[in-house]
mmCIF file of C-alpha atoms in Angstrom:
data_model
loop_
_atom_site.group_PDB
_atom_site.id
_atom_site.type_symbol
_atom_site.label_atom_id
_atom_site.label_comp_id
_atom_site.label_asym_id
_atom_site.label_seq_id
_atom_site.Cartn_x
_atom_site.Cartn_y
_atom_site.Cartn_z
ATOM 1 C CA GLY A 1 0.000 0.000 0.000
ATOM 2 C CA LEU A 2 0.913 3.666 -0.033
ATOM 3 C CA ALA A 3 3.375 4.794 2.600
ATOM 4 C CA LEU A 4 1.238 7.641 3.842
ATOM 5 C CA GLY A 5 3.094 10.042 6.052
ATOM 6 C CA ALA A 6 6.530 8.855 4.917
ATOM 7 C CA PRO A 7 9.075 11.680 4.848
ATOM 8 C CA ARG A 8 9.628 13.242 1.461
ATOM 9 C CA LYS A 9 13.018 12.401 0.033
ATOM 10 C CA LYS A 10 15.270 15.430 -0.193
ATOM 11 C CA THR A 11 16.269 16.597 -3.642
ATOM 12 C CA VAL A 12 19.903 16.682 -4.687
ATOM 13 C CA GLU A 13 19.817 20.481 -4.589
ATOM 14 C CA GLU A 14 18.488 20.502 -1.005
ATOM 15 C CA ASP A 15 21.278 18.183 0.059
ATOM 16 C CA ARG A 16 23.855 20.434 -1.572
ATOM 17 C CA VAL A 17 22.546 23.499 0.262
ATOM 18 C CA ALA A 18 22.844 21.571 3.535
ATOM 19 C CA VAL A 19 26.389 20.505 2.668
ATOM 20 C CA ALA A 20 27.329 24.091 1.804
ATOM 21 C CA GLY A 21 25.948 25.251 5.142
ATOM 22 C CA MET A 22 28.022 22.688 6.984
ATOM 23 C CA LEU A 23 31.164 23.738 5.110
ATOM 24 C CA VAL A 24 30.556 27.409 5.911
ATOM 25 C CA ARG A 25 30.158 26.557 9.598
ATOM 26 C CA GLU A 26 33.464 24.685 9.440
ATOM 27 C CA GLY A 27 35.171 27.607 7.714
ATOM 28 C CA ASP A 28 35.844 25.630 4.542
ATOM 29 C CA TRP A 29 34.956 28.558 2.302
ATOM 30 C CA GLU A 30 36.523 27.287 -0.907
ATOM 31 C CA ARG A 31 34.618 24.017 -0.899
ATOM 32 C CA ALA A 32 31.418 25.763 0.204
ATOM 33 C CA GLY A 33 31.680 28.082 -2.781
ATOM 34 C CA ALA A 34 32.297 25.155 -5.114
ATOM 35 C CA VAL A 35 29.199 23.348 -3.823
ATOM 36 C CA LEU A 36 27.022 26.453 -4.112
ATOM 37 C CA ARG A 37 28.122 27.021 -7.692
ATOM 38 C CA GLU A 38 26.826 23.554 -8.545
ATOM 39 C CA ILE A 39 23.323 24.382 -7.281
ATOM 40 C CA ASP A 40 20.518 25.510 -9.570
ATOM 41 C CA PRO A 41 18.555 27.966 -7.396
ATOM 42 C CA THR A 42 15.476 27.391 -9.559
ATOM 43 C CA GLY A 43 15.569 23.671 -8.750
ATOM 44 C CA ALA A 44 12.790 21.941 -6.865
ATOM 45 C CA GLY A 45 12.841 22.261 -3.091
ATOM 46 C CA VAL A 46 15.731 24.714 -2.824
ATOM 47 C CA ASP A 47 15.590 26.896 0.299
ATOM 48 C CA LEU A 48 16.253 30.139 -1.545
ATOM 49 C CA THR A 49 16.823 32.225 1.563
ATOM 50 C CA ARG A 50 19.465 29.814 2.843
ATOM 51 C CA TYR A 51 21.048 29.388 -0.575
ATOM 52 C CA TRP A 52 21.420 33.121 -1.138
ATOM 53 C CA SER A 53 22.509 33.757 2.460
ATOM 54 C CA LEU A 54 25.316 31.221 2.143
ATOM 55 C CA SER A 55 26.255 32.598 -1.262
ATOM 56 C CA GLY A 56 26.496 36.071 0.269
ATOM 57 C CA LEU A 57 28.710 34.909 3.111
ATOM 58 C CA VAL A 58 31.027 33.128 0.690
ATOM 59 C CA ALA A 59 31.177 36.222 -1.531
ATOM 60 C CA LEU A 60 32.076 38.382 1.471
ATOM 61 C CA HIS A 61 34.842 35.976 2.405
ATOM 62 C CA GLU A 62 36.104 36.026 -1.178
ATOM 63 C CA LYS A 63 36.148 39.850 -1.062
ATOM 64 C CA ALA A 64 33.497 40.114 -3.766
ATOM 65 C CA PRO A 65 31.196 42.664 -2.101
ATOM 66 C CA ASP A 66 29.089 43.431 -5.158
ATOM 67 C CA GLN A 67 28.207 39.745 -5.484
ATOM 68 C CA ALA A 68 27.484 39.623 -1.752
ATOM 69 C CA VAL A 69 25.096 42.569 -2.044
ATOM 70 C CA LEU A 70 23.131 40.847 -4.797
ATOM 71 C CA ALA A 71 23.043 37.593 -2.838
ATOM 72 C CA PHE A 72 21.714 39.153 0.375
ATOM 73 C CA GLU A 73 19.184 41.226 -1.570
ATOM 74 C CA ASN A 74 17.935 37.978 -3.124
ATOM 75 C CA ALA A 75 17.844 36.329 0.311
ATOM 76 C CA LEU A 76 15.709 39.168 1.646
ATOM 77 C CA ARG A 77 13.232 38.763 -1.204
ATOM 78 C CA SER A 78 12.368 35.260 -0.047
ATOM 79 C CA ALA A 79 12.945 35.565 3.719
ATOM 80 C CA THR A 80 9.984 35.320 6.072
ATOM 81 C CA ASP A 81 11.968 35.494 9.309
ATOM 82 C CA GLY A 82 15.489 36.379 10.377
ATOM 83 C CA ARG A 83 15.368 39.456 8.156
ATOM 84 C CA GLU A 84 17.273 41.613 10.634
ATOM 85 C CA LEU A 85 20.385 39.436 10.458
ATOM 86 C CA LEU A 86 20.157 39.436 6.674
ATOM 87 C CA GLU A 87 19.997 43.235 6.749
ATOM 88 C CA LEU A 88 23.150 43.261 8.893
ATOM 89 C CA ASN A 89 24.981 41.111 6.367
ATOM 90 C CA LEU A 90 23.664 43.294 3.564
ATOM 91 C CA ALA A 91 25.012 46.324 5.439
ATOM 92 C CA ARG A 92 28.438 44.666 5.725
ATOM 93 C CA SER A 93 28.398 43.960 2.006
ATOM 94 C CA LEU A 94 27.308 47.473 1.056
ATOM 95 C CA HIS A 95 29.984 48.957 3.290
ATOM 96 C CA ALA A 96 32.628 46.735 1.680
ATOM 97 C CA ALA A 97 31.305 47.860 -1.711
ATOM 98 C CA GLU A 98 31.858 51.486 -0.627
ATOM 99 C CA ARG A 99 28.153 52.323 -0.561
ATOM 100 C CA PRO A 100 27.958 53.812 2.950
ATOM 101 C CA ALA A 101 24.576 55.536 2.687
ATOM 102 C CA GLU A 102 22.896 52.286 1.649
ATOM 103 C CA ALA A 103 24.803 50.420 4.364
ATOM 104 C CA LEU A 104 23.420 52.805 6.980
ATOM 105 C CA ALA A 105 19.884 52.314 5.645
ATOM 106 C CA ALA A 106 20.320 48.537 5.982
ATOM 107 C CA LEU A 107 21.573 48.995 9.553
ATOM 108 C CA ASP A 108 18.459 51.040 10.322
ATOM 109 C CA ARG A 109 16.279 48.219 9.016
ATOM 110 C CA ALA A 110 18.120 45.772 11.298
ATOM 111 C CA GLY A 111 16.450 47.547 14.202
ATOM 112 C CA ALA A 112 16.793 46.268 17.741
ATOM 113 C CA VAL A 113 18.512 43.064 16.607
ATOM 114 C CA GLY A 114 21.305 45.112 15.082
ATOM 115 C CA ALA A 115 21.523 47.465 18.032
ATOM 116 C CA SER A 116 22.077 44.476 20.328
ATOM 117 C CA LEU A 117 25.426 43.663 18.673
ATOM 118 C CA PRO A 118 28.609 45.716 19.302
ATOM 119 C CA GLY A 119 29.800 45.205 15.736
ATOM 120 C CA THR A 120 26.774 47.078 14.424
ATOM 121 C CA TRP A 121 27.920 50.259 16.137
ATOM 122 C CA LEU A 122 31.446 49.853 14.800
ATOM 123 C CA LEU A 123 30.098 49.373 11.277
ATOM 124 C CA ARG A 124 27.792 52.370 11.633
ATOM 125 C CA ALA A 125 30.697 54.549 12.766
ATOM 126 C CA GLU A 126 32.849 53.421 9.825
ATOM 127 C CA ALA A 127 30.042 54.099 7.351
ATOM 128 C CA GLU A 128 29.374 57.548 8.805
ATOM 129 C CA GLU A 129 33.077 58.403 8.643
ATOM 130 C CA ARG A 130 33.211 57.219 5.041
ATOM 131 C CA ARG A 131 30.403 59.701 4.354
ATOM 132 C CA SER A 132 32.588 62.351 6.050
ATOM 133 C CA ASP A 133 30.037 62.791 8.837
ATOM 134 C CA LEU A 134 32.467 62.660 11.735
ATOM 135 C CA ASP A 135 29.916 63.873 14.280
ATOM 136 C CA ALA A 136 27.636 60.957 13.406
ATOM 137 C CA ALA A 137 30.608 58.561 13.510
ATOM 138 C CA TRP A 138 31.488 59.763 17.005
ATOM 139 C CA ALA A 139 27.841 59.528 18.099
ATOM 140 C CA ALA A 140 27.694 55.908 16.927
ATOM 141 C CA LEU A 141 30.812 55.005 18.891
ATOM 142 C CA GLU A 142 29.502 56.822 21.961
ATOM 143 C CA ALA A 143 26.167 55.020 21.776
ATOM 144 C CA GLY A 144 27.880 51.676 21.294
ATOM 145 C CA ALA A 145 30.319 52.258 24.149
ATOM 146 C CA ALA A 146 27.439 53.226 26.444
ATOM 147 C CA ALA A 147 25.488 50.098 25.484
ATOM 148 C CA PHE A 148 28.517 47.804 25.757
ATOM 149 C CA PRO A 149 30.845 49.195 28.450
ATOM 150 C CA ASP A 150 32.753 45.904 28.640
ATOM 151 C CA ASN A 151 33.684 45.965 24.947
ATOM 152 C CA PRO A 152 37.122 47.619 24.590
ATOM 153 C CA GLU A 153 37.000 47.793 20.781
ATOM 154 C CA LEU A 154 34.423 50.587 20.783
ATOM 155 C CA ARG A 155 36.618 52.661 23.133
ATOM 156 C CA ARG A 156 39.660 51.809 21.019
ATOM 157 C CA GLN A 157 37.978 53.069 17.862
ATOM 158 C CA GLN A 158 37.027 56.286 19.628
ATOM 159 C CA ILE A 159 40.708 56.869 20.332
ATOM 160 C CA PHE A 160 41.652 56.132 16.719
ATOM 161 C CA LEU A 161 39.035 58.618 15.523
ATOM 162 C CA LEU A 162 40.378 61.278 17.881
ATOM 163 C CA VAL A 163 43.889 60.685 16.508
ATOM 164 C CA ARG A 164 42.631 61.015 12.921
ATOM 165 C CA LEU A 165 41.007 64.281 13.937
ATOM 166 C CA GLY A 166 44.281 65.508 15.456
ATOM 167 C CA LEU A 167 42.797 65.670 18.962
ATOM 168 C CA PHE A 168 45.825 64.103 20.601
ATOM 169 C CA ARG A 169 45.292 65.468 24.115
ATOM 170 C CA GLU A 170 41.836 63.898 24.322
ATOM 171 C CA ALA A 171 43.129 60.721 22.669
ATOM 172 C CA ARG A 172 45.925 60.519 25.219
ATOM 173 C CA ALA A 173 43.518 60.863 28.153
ATOM 174 C CA ARG A 174 41.186 58.207 26.812
ATOM 175 C CA GLY A 175 44.117 55.986 25.897
ATOM 176 C CA GLU A 176 45.401 56.032 29.462
ATOM 177 C CA ILE A 177 41.984 54.952 30.729
ATOM 178 C CA LEU A 178 41.731 52.157 28.169
ATOM 179 C CA LEU A 179 45.243 50.854 28.790
ATOM 180 C CA ALA A 180 44.469 50.624 32.518
ATOM 181 C CA ARG A 181 41.781 48.013 31.818
ATOM 182 C CA PRO A 182 42.691 44.422 32.712
ATOM 183 C CA ASP A 183 41.404 43.149 29.344
ATOM 184 C CA VAL A 184 43.723 45.425 27.337
ATOM 185 C CA THR A 185 47.361 44.350 27.033
ATOM 186 C CA ALA A 186 50.466 46.509 26.864
ATOM 187 C CA ASP A 187 50.968 45.663 23.192
ATOM 188 C CA ASP A 188 47.426 46.714 22.397
ATOM 189 C CA ALA A 189 46.830 48.632 19.177
ATOM 190 C CA VAL A 190 46.352 51.789 21.238
ATOM 191 C CA ALA A 191 49.947 51.507 22.395
ATOM 192 C CA ARG A 192 51.112 51.051 18.813
ATOM 193 C CA ILE A 193 49.175 54.048 17.561
ATOM 194 C CA ARG A 194 50.527 56.042 20.491
ATOM 195 C CA LYS A 195 54.046 55.455 19.170
ATOM 196 C CA ARG A 196 53.048 56.429 15.620
ATOM 197 C CA ALA A 197 51.495 59.629 16.928
ATOM 198 C CA ALA A 198 54.453 60.623 19.111
ATOM 199 C CA PHE A 199 56.044 62.803 16.460
ATOM 200 C CA ARG A 200 52.807 64.784 16.247
ATOM 201 C CA GLY A 201 52.925 65.747 19.903
ATOM 202 C CA TRP A 202 51.739 62.623 21.679
ATOM 203 C CA PRO A 203 54.690 61.961 24.012
ATOM 204 C CA SER A 204 56.022 58.423 23.965
ATOM 205 C CA SER A 205 56.496 58.672 27.719
ATOM 206 C CA MET A 206 52.758 58.907 28.309
#
C-alpha cells in the first residue's frame, strides 16, 4: 500500500545546500563556494533564503562585495523570518562595496537586533566616517560604548578617531583609561598608535 506520512526524500539540490551550510560553519569557504556554484537555485525544493545567504557569506569571504550585495538582496526577497540578520549582512556587504549611505539604511532596518550587537555600532561609525560625517561617527561610537561598556574595541575606535582628527590630548587621556583596563594588554593597538602619533605631539612617555 501507499506509505502515507513517509518523509519526502530530499532533492539533490536541497542536500547540496545543507552541505554548503556545513562547510561554511566549518570555515571551509573554498569548498562551500564550489558546492554552491553547482546548485541551480530554480531547482525543486531549494531553500532560496538559505542558498542566497550562504552565497552572500562566501562572496564576502572572497572579497566580492558586489556579489554579496546581490546575494543578500535575493535572500531578503524570499525571507519570512530572520530578516534583521540578513539586513546586517547586507550592510556589511554594502559597506565593503563602498556604498555607505545604503549600508546605513540597511543597519536602520536591522532595528533592535542590530543594536544588540557591538559590531553594528562599529560598522555604523565606519560608514558615517566614510560619508565624512564625523559627528555621526562619534555619536555611533559613543552610543555603542554606552550600550557595551565591557567591549574595549568601541573605546579603542574612539581613540583612533580622535587621533585622525588631530585631537591628541583627548586621545591621550582616553588611551590612558583604556590601557588601565585588565582586558587590554600593553601591546594593544592603542599603544602602537601612540608610538606612531608621538612625532605629532603625543609623548612616547605617556
